[in-house]
Amino acid sequence: MTHDRNQTIRWYLYALLIAASFLLMAGIIRFATARYSEDTIRSAMEKTLSLTLEKGVKIGKRMPIPASGLSYIHSYGLEKGTDGIDRAMLVGITGNEGPFGAVFTCSSAGDVRFRGLVGVSDPRNARRYGISDGVIEKWESRIGDLLRKTGEKE
């Protein structure tokens, strides 16, 4: 091998080493902050649900939804303070002022209802943040269709 070829191979190896280091660091950071992130999401959802449902709502285990894609980021079972409601979902919705986390509840009968936005001063008033009733109805329908399609609700 020539000196130029050795130099080129060495630069590619350095670039590969740097890229692998960045990926390793990103993985370590993701692993280290996952529990904190999960706890923050749970408490924000509990706070929003406590304003619209009974006090003392408790978020249970995370419930995966098959074939849901990236739109349905978080789905949890509810443990207490729920009158016929067995699941809460946090979905990203875009309003006029940017993206918001919207909490929806699903009853055992398949009824999906919007409960509020997380992290805002007036969680029930989605219009204030540029989210129309039509957008909320669309998401309620999409969530219901997804749960029926995956066999989660009748």
mmCIF file of N, CA and C in Angstrom, residues 2-142:
data_model
loop_
_atom_site.group_PDB
_atom_site.id
_atom_site.type_symbol
_atom_site.label_atom_id
_atom_site.label_comp_id
_atom_site.label_asym_id
_atom_site.label_seq_id
_atom_site.Cartn_x
_atom_site.Cartn_y
_atom_site.Cartn_z
ATOM 1 N N THR A 2 0.356 2.223 -0.657
ATOM 2 C CA THR A 2 1.090 3.478 -0.728
ATOM 3 C C THR A 2 0.801 4.328 0.508
ATOM 4 N N HIS A 3 1.615 5.329 0.667
ATOM 5 C CA HIS A 3 1.455 6.222 1.806
ATOM 6 C C HIS A 3 0.115 6.968 1.753
ATOM 7 N N ASP A 4 -0.309 7.409 0.552
ATOM 8 C CA ASP A 4 -1.589 8.119 0.403
ATOM 9 C C ASP A 4 -2.769 7.210 0.756
ATOM 10 N N ARG A 5 -2.688 5.969 0.348
ATOM 11 C CA ARG A 5 -3.776 5.024 0.640
ATOM 12 C C ARG A 5 -3.854 4.741 2.145
ATOM 13 N N ASN A 6 -2.722 4.584 2.790
ATOM 14 C CA ASN A 6 -2.692 4.392 4.251
ATOM 15 C C ASN A 6 -3.279 5.601 4.964
ATOM 16 N N GLN A 7 -2.942 6.786 4.478
ATOM 17 C CA GLN A 7 -3.460 8.017 5.080
ATOM 18 C C GLN A 7 -4.979 8.090 4.937
ATOM 19 N N THR A 8 -5.515 7.716 3.774
ATOM 20 C CA THR A 8 -6.955 7.730 3.533
ATOM 21 C C THR A 8 -7.666 6.732 4.442
ATOM 22 N N ILE A 9 -7.128 5.540 4.563
ATOM 23 C CA ILE A 9 -7.722 4.527 5.431
ATOM 24 C C ILE A 9 -7.715 5.008 6.884
ATOM 25 N N ARG A 10 -6.637 5.632 7.302
ATOM 26 C CA ARG A 10 -6.535 6.143 8.666
ATOM 27 C C ARG A 10 -7.603 7.204 8.920
ATOM 28 N N TRP A 11 -7.849 8.116 7.963
ATOM 29 C CA TRP A 11 -8.879 9.143 8.133
ATOM 30 C C TRP A 11 -10.268 8.520 8.214
ATOM 31 N N TYR A 12 -10.541 7.500 7.391
ATOM 32 C CA TYR A 12 -11.830 6.816 7.467
ATOM 33 C C TYR A 12 -12.013 6.130 8.819
ATOM 34 N N LEU A 13 -10.980 5.534 9.338
ATOM 35 C CA LEU A 13 -11.061 4.892 10.651
ATOM 36 C C LEU A 13 -11.308 5.918 11.755
ATOM 37 N N TYR A 14 -10.646 7.059 11.680
ATOM 38 C CA TYR A 14 -10.892 8.125 12.660
ATOM 39 C C TYR A 14 -12.336 8.612 12.591
ATOM 40 N N ALA A 15 -12.833 8.807 11.389
ATOM 41 C CA ALA A 15 -14.215 9.255 11.213
ATOM 42 C C ALA A 15 -15.194 8.213 11.766
ATOM 43 N N LEU A 16 -14.920 6.942 11.514
ATOM 44 C CA LEU A 16 -15.757 5.866 12.032
ATOM 45 C C LEU A 16 -15.705 5.827 13.559
ATOM 46 N N LEU A 17 -14.541 6.019 14.122
ATOM 47 C CA LEU A 17 -14.387 6.039 15.580
ATOM 48 C C LEU A 17 -15.161 7.207 16.207
ATOM 49 N N ILE A 18 -15.085 8.370 15.594
ATOM 50 C CA ILE A 18 -15.811 9.538 16.110
ATOM 51 C C ILE A 18 -17.318 9.311 16.011
ATOM 52 N N ALA A 19 -17.797 8.782 14.900
ATOM 53 C CA ALA A 19 -19.227 8.520 14.732
ATOM 54 C C ALA A 19 -19.705 7.481 15.749
ATOM 55 N N ALA A 20 -18.935 6.423 15.948
ATOM 56 C CA ALA A 20 -19.307 5.398 16.928
ATOM 57 C C ALA A 20 -19.319 5.978 18.338
ATOM 58 N N SER A 21 -18.393 6.870 18.634
ATOM 59 C CA SER A 21 -18.361 7.510 19.959
ATOM 60 C C SER A 21 -19.606 8.355 20.192
ATOM 61 N N PHE A 22 -20.030 9.120 19.181
ATOM 62 C CA PHE A 22 -21.242 9.922 19.311
ATOM 63 C C PHE A 22 -22.470 9.040 19.521
ATOM 64 N N LEU A 23 -22.562 7.945 18.777
ATOM 65 C CA LEU A 23 -23.697 7.042 18.943
ATOM 66 C C LEU A 23 -23.703 6.403 20.330
ATOM 67 N N LEU A 24 -22.547 6.020 20.816
ATOM 68 C CA LEU A 24 -22.445 5.447 22.155
ATOM 69 C C LEU A 24 -22.861 6.458 23.219
ATOM 70 N N MET A 25 -22.399 7.690 23.089
ATOM 71 C CA MET A 25 -22.773 8.740 24.046
ATOM 72 C C MET A 25 -24.280 8.998 24.003
ATOM 73 N N ALA A 26 -24.854 9.046 22.815
ATOM 74 C CA ALA A 26 -26.298 9.265 22.692
ATOM 75 C C ALA A 26 -27.073 8.125 23.352
ATOM 76 N N GLY A 27 -26.621 6.906 23.165
ATOM 77 C CA GLY A 27 -27.269 5.755 23.795
ATOM 78 C C GLY A 27 -27.177 5.804 25.306
ATOM 79 N N ILE A 28 -26.022 6.181 25.827
ATOM 80 C CA ILE A 28 -25.848 6.280 27.278
ATOM 81 C C ILE A 28 -26.746 7.365 27.847
ATOM 82 N N ILE A 29 -26.816 8.514 27.194
ATOM 83 C CA ILE A 29 -27.672 9.608 27.666
ATOM 84 C C ILE A 29 -29.134 9.190 27.617
ATOM 85 N N ARG A 30 -29.548 8.541 26.545
ATOM 86 C CA ARG A 30 -30.935 8.074 26.412
ATOM 87 C C ARG A 30 -31.280 7.101 27.532
ATOM 88 N N PHE A 31 -30.396 6.161 27.798
ATOM 89 C CA PHE A 31 -30.629 5.173 28.848
ATOM 90 C C PHE A 31 -30.683 5.834 30.225
ATOM 91 N N ALA A 32 -29.799 6.792 30.464
ATOM 92 C CA ALA A 32 -29.719 7.441 31.774
ATOM 93 C C ALA A 32 -30.918 8.339 32.059
ATOM 94 N N THR A 33 -31.523 8.919 31.032
ATOM 95 C CA THR A 33 -32.630 9.857 31.250
ATOM 96 C C THR A 33 -34.001 9.255 30.978
ATOM 97 N N ALA A 34 -34.071 8.013 30.553
ATOM 98 C CA ALA A 34 -35.356 7.413 30.188
ATOM 99 C C ALA A 34 -36.320 7.371 31.371
ATOM 100 N N ARG A 35 -35.861 6.977 32.540
ATOM 101 C CA ARG A 35 -36.732 6.881 33.710
ATOM 102 C C ARG A 35 -37.246 8.266 34.124
ATOM 103 N N TYR A 36 -36.381 9.260 34.124
ATOM 104 C CA TYR A 36 -36.791 10.617 34.465
ATOM 105 C C TYR A 36 -37.840 11.125 33.481
ATOM 106 N N SER A 37 -37.621 10.880 32.208
ATOM 107 C CA SER A 37 -38.556 11.309 31.172
ATOM 108 C C SER A 37 -39.914 10.629 31.360
ATOM 109 N N GLU A 38 -39.903 9.349 31.617
ATOM 110 C CA GLU A 38 -41.142 8.593 31.823
ATOM 111 C C GLU A 38 -41.909 9.122 33.042
ATOM 112 N N ASP A 39 -41.207 9.376 34.136
ATOM 113 C CA ASP A 39 -41.852 9.906 35.339
ATOM 114 C C ASP A 39 -42.440 11.294 35.106
ATOM 115 N N THR A 40 -41.744 12.120 34.337
ATOM 116 C CA THR A 40 -42.237 13.461 34.027
ATOM 117 C C THR A 40 -43.513 13.392 33.201
ATOM 118 N N ILE A 41 -43.548 12.508 32.226
ATOM 119 C CA ILE A 41 -44.730 12.346 31.380
ATOM 120 C C ILE A 41 -45.904 11.846 32.209
ATOM 121 N N ARG A 42 -45.657 10.871 33.066
ATOM 122 C CA ARG A 42 -46.725 10.330 33.914
ATOM 123 C C ARG A 42 -47.317 11.415 34.823
ATOM 124 N N SER A 43 -46.454 12.200 35.465
ATOM 125 C CA SER A 43 -46.966 13.216 36.389
ATOM 126 C C SER A 43 -47.727 14.313 35.636
ATOM 127 N N ALA A 44 -47.275 14.674 34.438
ATOM 128 C CA ALA A 44 -47.997 15.680 33.647
ATOM 129 C C ALA A 44 -49.369 15.163 33.235
ATOM 130 N N MET A 45 -49.443 13.895 32.858
ATOM 131 C CA MET A 45 -50.733 13.316 32.487
ATOM 132 C C MET A 45 -51.656 13.224 33.702
ATOM 133 N N GLU A 46 -51.118 12.821 34.848
ATOM 134 C CA GLU A 46 -51.928 12.738 36.067
ATOM 135 C C GLU A 46 -52.480 14.105 36.456
ATOM 136 N N LYS A 47 -51.650 15.135 36.320
ATOM 137 C CA LYS A 47 -52.098 16.495 36.649
ATOM 138 C C LYS A 47 -53.236 16.927 35.732
ATOM 139 N N THR A 48 -53.100 16.674 34.436
ATOM 140 C CA THR A 48 -54.156 17.030 33.488
ATOM 141 C C THR A 48 -55.427 16.241 33.757
ATOM 142 N N LEU A 49 -55.289 14.942 34.016
ATOM 143 C CA LEU A 49 -56.467 14.117 34.267
ATOM 144 C C LEU A 49 -57.144 14.474 35.587
ATOM 145 N N SER A 50 -56.375 14.901 36.573
ATOM 146 C CA SER A 50 -56.986 15.265 37.859
ATOM 147 C C SER A 50 -57.844 16.526 37.733
ATOM 148 N N LEU A 51 -57.599 17.342 36.719
ATOM 149 C CA LEU A 51 -58.429 18.527 36.494
ATOM 150 C C LEU A 51 -59.751 18.188 35.800
ATOM 151 N N THR A 52 -59.772 17.085 35.054
ATOM 152 C CA THR A 52 -60.970 16.751 34.284
ATOM 153 C C THR A 52 -61.707 15.536 34.825
ATOM 154 N N LEU A 53 -61.017 14.671 35.536
ATOM 155 C CA LEU A 53 -61.654 13.511 36.155
ATOM 156 C C LEU A 53 -61.630 13.699 37.662
ATOM 157 N N GLU A 54 -61.849 12.628 38.373
ATOM 158 C CA GLU A 54 -61.796 12.692 39.824
ATOM 159 C C GLU A 54 -60.364 12.938 40.296
ATOM 160 N N LYS A 55 -60.244 13.508 41.477
ATOM 161 C CA LYS A 55 -58.912 13.681 42.066
ATOM 162 C C LYS A 55 -58.342 12.303 42.391
ATOM 163 N N GLY A 56 -57.054 12.210 42.391
ATOM 164 C CA GLY A 56 -56.408 10.949 42.751
ATOM 165 C C GLY A 56 -56.274 9.968 41.609
ATOM 166 N N VAL A 57 -56.346 10.423 40.386
ATOM 167 C CA VAL A 57 -56.149 9.537 39.238
ATOM 168 C C VAL A 57 -54.720 9.019 39.278
ATOM 169 N N LYS A 58 -54.555 7.735 39.073
ATOM 170 C CA LYS A 58 -53.225 7.127 39.116
ATOM 171 C C LYS A 58 -52.937 6.449 37.781
ATOM 172 N N ILE A 59 -51.845 6.870 37.147
ATOM 173 C CA ILE A 59 -51.417 6.268 35.880
ATOM 174 C C ILE A 59 -50.748 4.932 36.190
ATOM 175 N N GLY A 60 -51.138 3.911 35.460
ATOM 176 C CA GLY A 60 -50.598 2.573 35.674
ATOM 177 C C GLY A 60 -49.471 2.236 34.719
ATOM 178 N N LYS A 61 -49.463 0.985 34.269
ATOM 179 C CA LYS A 61 -48.412 0.491 33.392
ATOM 180 C C LYS A 61 -48.550 1.048 31.983
ATOM 181 N N ARG A 62 -47.415 1.150 31.321
ATOM 182 C CA ARG A 62 -47.410 1.560 29.917
ATOM 183 C C ARG A 62 -47.980 0.417 29.087
ATOM 184 N N MET A 63 -48.845 0.761 28.150
ATOM 185 C CA MET A 63 -49.511 -0.237 27.320
ATOM 186 C C MET A 63 -49.150 -0.006 25.858
ATOM 187 N N PRO A 64 -48.371 -0.899 25.279
ATOM 188 C CA PRO A 64 -48.025 -0.719 23.867
ATOM 189 C C PRO A 64 -49.240 -0.972 22.970
ATOM 190 N N ILE A 65 -49.258 -0.261 21.845
ATOM 191 C CA ILE A 65 -50.320 -0.443 20.855
ATOM 192 C C ILE A 65 -49.652 -0.900 19.569
ATOM 193 N N PRO A 66 -49.962 -2.098 19.092
ATOM 194 C CA PRO A 66 -49.335 -2.568 17.859
ATOM 195 C C PRO A 66 -49.722 -1.705 16.663
ATOM 196 N N ALA A 67 -48.788 -1.489 15.773
ATOM 197 C CA ALA A 67 -49.005 -0.769 14.510
ATOM 198 C C ALA A 67 -49.502 0.648 14.713
ATOM 199 N N SER A 68 -49.070 1.290 15.782
ATOM 200 C CA SER A 68 -49.566 2.639 16.042
ATOM 201 C C SER A 68 -48.703 3.719 15.423
ATOM 202 N N GLY A 69 -47.502 3.411 15.023
ATOM 203 C CA GLY A 69 -46.627 4.421 14.451
ATOM 204 C C GLY A 69 -46.103 5.361 15.513
ATOM 205 N N LEU A 70 -45.575 6.492 15.093
ATOM 206 C CA LEU A 70 -44.985 7.431 16.030
ATOM 207 C C LEU A 70 -45.982 8.445 16.579
ATOM 208 N N SER A 71 -47.211 8.484 16.053
ATOM 209 C CA SER A 71 -48.177 9.476 16.501
ATOM 210 C C SER A 71 -48.657 9.217 17.921
ATOM 211 N N TYR A 72 -48.789 7.973 18.302
ATOM 212 C CA TYR A 72 -49.297 7.612 19.616
ATOM 213 C C TYR A 72 -48.108 7.265 20.496
ATOM 214 N N ILE A 73 -47.533 8.271 21.076
ATOM 215 C CA ILE A 73 -46.272 8.070 21.766
ATOM 216 C C ILE A 73 -46.445 7.315 23.075
ATOM 217 N N HIS A 74 -47.403 7.699 23.885
ATOM 218 C CA HIS A 74 -47.537 7.117 25.213
ATOM 219 C C HIS A 74 -48.969 6.660 25.464
ATOM 220 N N SER A 75 -49.116 5.426 25.905
ATOM 221 C CA SER A 75 -50.413 4.870 26.259
ATOM 222 C C SER A 75 -50.257 4.141 27.586
ATOM 223 N N TYR A 76 -51.124 4.478 28.555
ATOM 224 C CA TYR A 76 -51.020 3.911 29.897
ATOM 225 C C TYR A 76 -52.377 3.409 30.361
ATOM 226 N N GLY A 77 -52.332 2.382 31.173
ATOM 227 C CA GLY A 77 -53.528 1.938 31.870
ATOM 228 C C GLY A 77 -53.759 2.851 33.064
ATOM 229 N N LEU A 78 -54.991 2.924 33.531
ATOM 230 C CA LEU A 78 -55.309 3.732 34.701
ATOM 231 C C LEU A 78 -55.622 2.804 35.867
ATOM 232 N N GLU A 79 -55.083 3.132 37.045
ATOM 233 C CA GLU A 79 -55.225 2.250 38.195
ATOM 234 C C GLU A 79 -56.359 2.640 39.124
ATOM 235 N N LYS A 80 -56.511 3.924 39.419
ATOM 236 C CA LYS A 80 -57.576 4.310 40.349
ATOM 237 C C LYS A 80 -58.145 5.665 39.964
ATOM 238 N N GLY A 81 -59.335 5.949 40.474
ATOM 239 C CA GLY A 81 -59.975 7.215 40.190
ATOM 240 C C GLY A 81 -60.570 7.280 38.803
ATOM 241 N N THR A 82 -60.895 6.122 38.237
ATOM 242 C CA THR A 82 -61.393 6.096 36.865
ATOM 243 C C THR A 82 -62.750 5.423 36.827
ATOM 244 N N ASP A 83 -63.745 6.133 36.389
ATOM 245 C CA ASP A 83 -65.106 5.626 36.328
ATOM 246 C C ASP A 83 -65.359 5.019 34.945
ATOM 247 N N GLY A 84 -64.990 3.752 34.760
ATOM 248 C CA GLY A 84 -65.187 3.071 33.481
ATOM 249 C C GLY A 84 -64.126 3.382 32.440
ATOM 250 N N ILE A 85 -63.124 4.167 32.801
ATOM 251 C CA ILE A 85 -62.052 4.522 31.869
ATOM 252 C C ILE A 85 -60.854 3.637 32.186
ATOM 253 N N ASP A 86 -60.329 2.971 31.180
ATOM 254 C CA ASP A 86 -59.240 2.046 31.460
ATOM 255 C C ASP A 86 -57.901 2.410 30.814
ATOM 256 N N ARG A 87 -57.857 3.488 30.036
ATOM 257 C CA ARG A 87 -56.610 3.852 29.370
ATOM 258 C C ARG A 87 -56.534 5.356 29.163
ATOM 259 N N ALA A 88 -55.319 5.880 29.283
ATOM 260 C CA ALA A 88 -55.061 7.285 28.950
ATOM 261 C C ALA A 88 -53.940 7.313 27.927
ATOM 262 N N MET A 89 -54.084 8.186 26.939
ATOM 263 C CA MET A 89 -53.083 8.282 25.880
ATOM 264 C C MET A 89 -52.611 9.724 25.746
ATOM 265 N N LEU A 90 -51.326 9.881 25.539
ATOM 266 C CA LEU A 90 -50.736 11.192 25.275
ATOM 267 C C LEU A 90 -50.329 11.224 23.808
ATOM 268 N N VAL A 91 -50.922 12.158 23.072
ATOM 269 C CA VAL A 91 -50.710 12.254 21.629
ATOM 270 C C VAL A 91 -50.211 13.653 21.311
ATOM 271 N N GLY A 92 -49.258 13.763 20.417
ATOM 272 C CA GLY A 92 -48.772 15.063 19.970
ATOM 273 C C GLY A 92 -49.715 15.672 18.951
ATOM 274 N N ILE A 93 -50.217 16.870 19.252
ATOM 275 C CA ILE A 93 -51.130 17.592 18.355
ATOM 276 C C ILE A 93 -50.508 18.944 18.060
ATOM 277 N N THR A 94 -50.598 19.381 16.820
ATOM 278 C CA THR A 94 -50.057 20.674 16.443
ATOM 279 C C THR A 94 -51.165 21.713 16.408
ATOM 280 N N GLY A 95 -50.937 22.803 17.135
ATOM 281 C CA GLY A 95 -51.862 23.929 17.133
ATOM 282 C C GLY A 95 -51.203 25.124 16.476
ATOM 283 N N ASN A 96 -51.853 26.276 16.519
ATOM 284 C CA ASN A 96 -51.297 27.484 15.926
ATOM 285 C C ASN A 96 -50.039 27.958 16.643
ATOM 286 N N GLU A 97 -49.915 27.615 17.910
ATOM 287 C CA GLU A 97 -48.752 28.043 18.686
ATOM 288 C C GLU A 97 -47.688 26.960 18.807
ATOM 289 N N GLY A 98 -47.792 25.899 18.017
ATOM 290 C CA GLY A 98 -46.797 24.833 18.039
ATOM 291 C C GLY A 98 -47.392 23.521 18.510
ATOM 292 N N PRO A 99 -46.538 22.526 18.738
ATOM 293 C CA PRO A 99 -47.027 21.211 19.165
ATOM 294 C C PRO A 99 -47.358 21.190 20.655
ATOM 295 N N PHE A 100 -48.390 20.416 20.987
ATOM 296 C CA PHE A 100 -48.829 20.240 22.365
ATOM 297 C C PHE A 100 -49.069 18.764 22.614
ATOM 298 N N GLY A 101 -48.916 18.345 23.857
ATOM 299 C CA GLY A 101 -49.288 17.000 24.255
ATOM 300 C C GLY A 101 -50.749 17.003 24.669
ATOM 301 N N ALA A 102 -51.554 16.197 24.017
ATOM 302 C CA ALA A 102 -52.984 16.119 24.318
ATOM 303 C C ALA A 102 -53.283 14.776 24.979
ATOM 304 N N VAL A 103 -54.053 14.815 26.060
ATOM 305 C CA VAL A 103 -54.417 13.603 26.783
ATOM 306 C C VAL A 103 -55.821 13.188 26.369
ATOM 307 N N PHE A 104 -55.938 11.928 25.964
ATOM 308 C CA PHE A 104 -57.216 11.324 25.618
ATOM 309 C C PHE A 104 -57.437 10.137 26.529
ATOM 310 N N THR A 105 -58.694 9.884 26.886
ATOM 311 C CA THR A 105 -59.013 8.686 27.658
ATOM 312 C C THR A 105 -59.870 7.770 26.814
ATOM 313 N N CYS A 106 -59.725 6.477 27.067
ATOM 314 C CA CYS A 106 -60.478 5.462 26.348
ATOM 315 C C CYS A 106 -61.219 4.617 27.364
ATOM 316 N N SER A 107 -62.526 4.475 27.201
ATOM 317 C CA SER A 107 -63.322 3.664 28.126
ATOM 318 C C SER A 107 -63.323 2.222 27.654
ATOM 319 N N SER A 108 -63.792 1.347 28.533
ATOM 320 C CA SER A 108 -63.856 -0.070 28.185
ATOM 321 C C SER A 108 -64.877 -0.319 27.072
ATOM 322 N N ALA A 109 -65.809 0.614 26.878
ATOM 323 C CA ALA A 109 -66.796 0.484 25.802
ATOM 324 C C ALA A 109 -66.274 1.008 24.460
ATOM 325 N N GLY A 110 -65.075 1.585 24.447
ATOM 326 C CA GLY A 110 -64.490 2.088 23.216
ATOM 327 C C GLY A 110 -64.685 3.575 22.997
ATOM 328 N N ASP A 111 -65.209 4.293 23.987
ATOM 329 C CA ASP A 111 -65.433 5.731 23.885
ATOM 330 C C ASP A 111 -64.113 6.469 24.123
ATOM 331 N N VAL A 112 -63.718 7.315 23.186
ATOM 332 C CA VAL A 112 -62.477 8.091 23.294
ATOM 333 C C VAL A 112 -62.852 9.552 23.504
ATOM 334 N N ARG A 113 -62.257 10.173 24.542
ATOM 335 C CA ARG A 113 -62.579 11.569 24.847
ATOM 336 C C ARG A 113 -61.312 12.365 25.107
ATOM 337 N N PHE A 114 -61.306 13.590 24.610
ATOM 338 C CA PHE A 114 -60.228 14.535 24.876
ATOM 339 C C PHE A 114 -60.388 15.047 26.298
ATOM 340 N N ARG A 115 -59.261 15.060 27.061
ATOM 341 C CA ARG A 115 -59.321 15.507 28.455
ATOM 342 C C ARG A 115 -58.565 16.801 28.701
ATOM 343 N N GLY A 116 -57.575 17.112 27.873
ATOM 344 C CA GLY A 116 -56.855 18.358 28.072
ATOM 345 C C GLY A 116 -55.448 18.306 27.502
ATOM 346 N N LEU A 117 -54.782 19.453 27.556
ATOM 347 C CA LEU A 117 -53.398 19.582 27.091
ATOM 348 C C LEU A 117 -52.471 19.582 28.301
ATOM 349 N N VAL A 118 -51.306 18.993 28.155
ATOM 350 C CA VAL A 118 -50.346 18.976 29.262
ATOM 351 C C VAL A 118 -49.440 20.199 29.188
ATOM 352 N N GLY A 119 -49.071 20.694 30.356
ATOM 353 C CA GLY A 119 -48.088 21.769 30.438
ATOM 354 C C GLY A 119 -48.582 23.154 30.072
ATOM 355 N N VAL A 120 -49.881 23.377 30.106
ATOM 356 C CA VAL A 120 -50.421 24.711 29.799
ATOM 357 C C VAL A 120 -51.264 25.189 30.976
ATOM 358 N N SER A 121 -51.531 26.485 31.025
ATOM 359 C CA SER A 121 -52.262 27.049 32.161
ATOM 360 C C SER A 121 -53.751 26.703 32.147
ATOM 361 N N ASP A 122 -54.328 26.512 30.969
ATOM 362 C CA ASP A 122 -55.750 26.175 30.855
ATOM 363 C C ASP A 122 -55.886 24.911 30.000
ATOM 364 N N PRO A 123 -55.697 23.730 30.595
ATOM 365 C CA PRO A 123 -55.619 22.500 29.804
ATOM 366 C C PRO A 123 -56.882 22.135 29.042
ATOM 367 N N ARG A 124 -58.043 22.522 29.544
ATOM 368 C CA ARG A 124 -59.297 22.144 28.881
ATOM 369 C C ARG A 124 -59.597 22.981 27.650
ATOM 370 N N ASN A 125 -59.055 24.186 27.579
ATOM 371 C CA ASN A 125 -59.374 25.110 26.508
ATOM 372 C C ASN A 125 -58.356 24.981 25.374
ATOM 373 N N ALA A 126 -58.553 23.996 24.511
ATOM 374 C CA ALA A 126 -57.624 23.765 23.401
ATOM 375 C C ALA A 126 -57.699 24.887 22.365
ATOM 376 N N ARG A 127 -58.856 25.508 22.218
ATOM 377 C CA ARG A 127 -59.002 26.603 21.243
ATOM 378 C C ARG A 127 -58.064 27.761 21.551
ATOM 379 N N ARG A 128 -57.833 27.999 22.808
ATOM 380 C CA ARG A 128 -56.936 29.088 23.218
ATOM 381 C C ARG A 128 -55.532 28.901 22.640
ATOM 382 N N TYR A 129 -55.171 27.657 22.382
ATOM 383 C CA TYR A 129 -53.837 27.344 21.867
ATOM 384 C C TYR A 129 -53.853 26.998 20.382
ATOM 385 N N GLY A 130 -54.948 27.310 19.719
ATOM 386 C CA GLY A 130 -55.024 27.143 18.271
ATOM 387 C C GLY A 130 -55.377 25.743 17.816
ATOM 388 N N ILE A 131 -56.011 24.966 18.670
ATOM 389 C CA ILE A 131 -56.427 23.613 18.298
ATOM 390 C C ILE A 131 -57.948 23.613 18.209
ATOM 391 N N SER A 132 -58.459 23.379 17.009
ATOM 392 C CA SER A 132 -59.899 23.464 16.782
ATOM 393 C C SER A 132 -60.609 22.192 17.253
ATOM 394 N N ASP A 133 -61.917 22.306 17.404
ATOM 395 C CA ASP A 133 -62.723 21.149 17.774
ATOM 396 C C ASP A 133 -62.629 20.050 16.713
ATOM 397 N N GLY A 134 -62.515 20.456 15.458
ATOM 398 C CA GLY A 134 -62.392 19.478 14.370
ATOM 399 C C GLY A 134 -61.130 18.640 14.479
ATOM 400 N N VAL A 135 -60.035 19.260 14.896
ATOM 401 C CA VAL A 135 -58.775 18.520 15.071
ATOM 402 C C VAL A 135 -58.920 17.520 16.211
ATOM 403 N N ILE A 136 -59.541 17.946 17.291
ATOM 404 C CA ILE A 136 -59.740 17.051 18.431
ATOM 405 C C ILE A 136 -60.644 15.887 18.041
ATOM 406 N N GLU A 137 -61.722 16.168 17.320
ATOM 407 C CA GLU A 137 -62.624 15.105 16.867
ATOM 408 C C GLU A 137 -61.906 14.135 15.933
ATOM 409 N N LYS A 138 -61.039 14.675 15.076
ATOM 410 C CA LYS A 138 -60.270 13.807 14.169
ATOM 411 C C LYS A 138 -59.396 12.850 14.965
ATOM 412 N N TRP A 139 -58.724 13.362 15.999
ATOM 413 C CA TRP A 139 -57.855 12.502 16.809
ATOM 414 C C TRP A 139 -58.663 11.499 17.625
ATOM 415 N N GLU A 140 -59.806 11.897 18.140
ATOM 416 C CA GLU A 140 -60.652 10.938 18.857
ATOM 417 C C GLU A 140 -61.055 9.796 17.926
ATOM 418 N N SER A 141 -61.412 10.145 16.698
ATOM 419 C CA SER A 141 -61.787 9.133 15.716
ATOM 420 C C SER A 141 -60.606 8.241 15.344
ATOM 421 N N ARG A 142 -59.439 8.843 15.133
ATOM 422 C CA ARG A 142 -58.250 8.058 14.767
ATOM 423 C C ARG A 142 -57.857 7.088 15.873
#
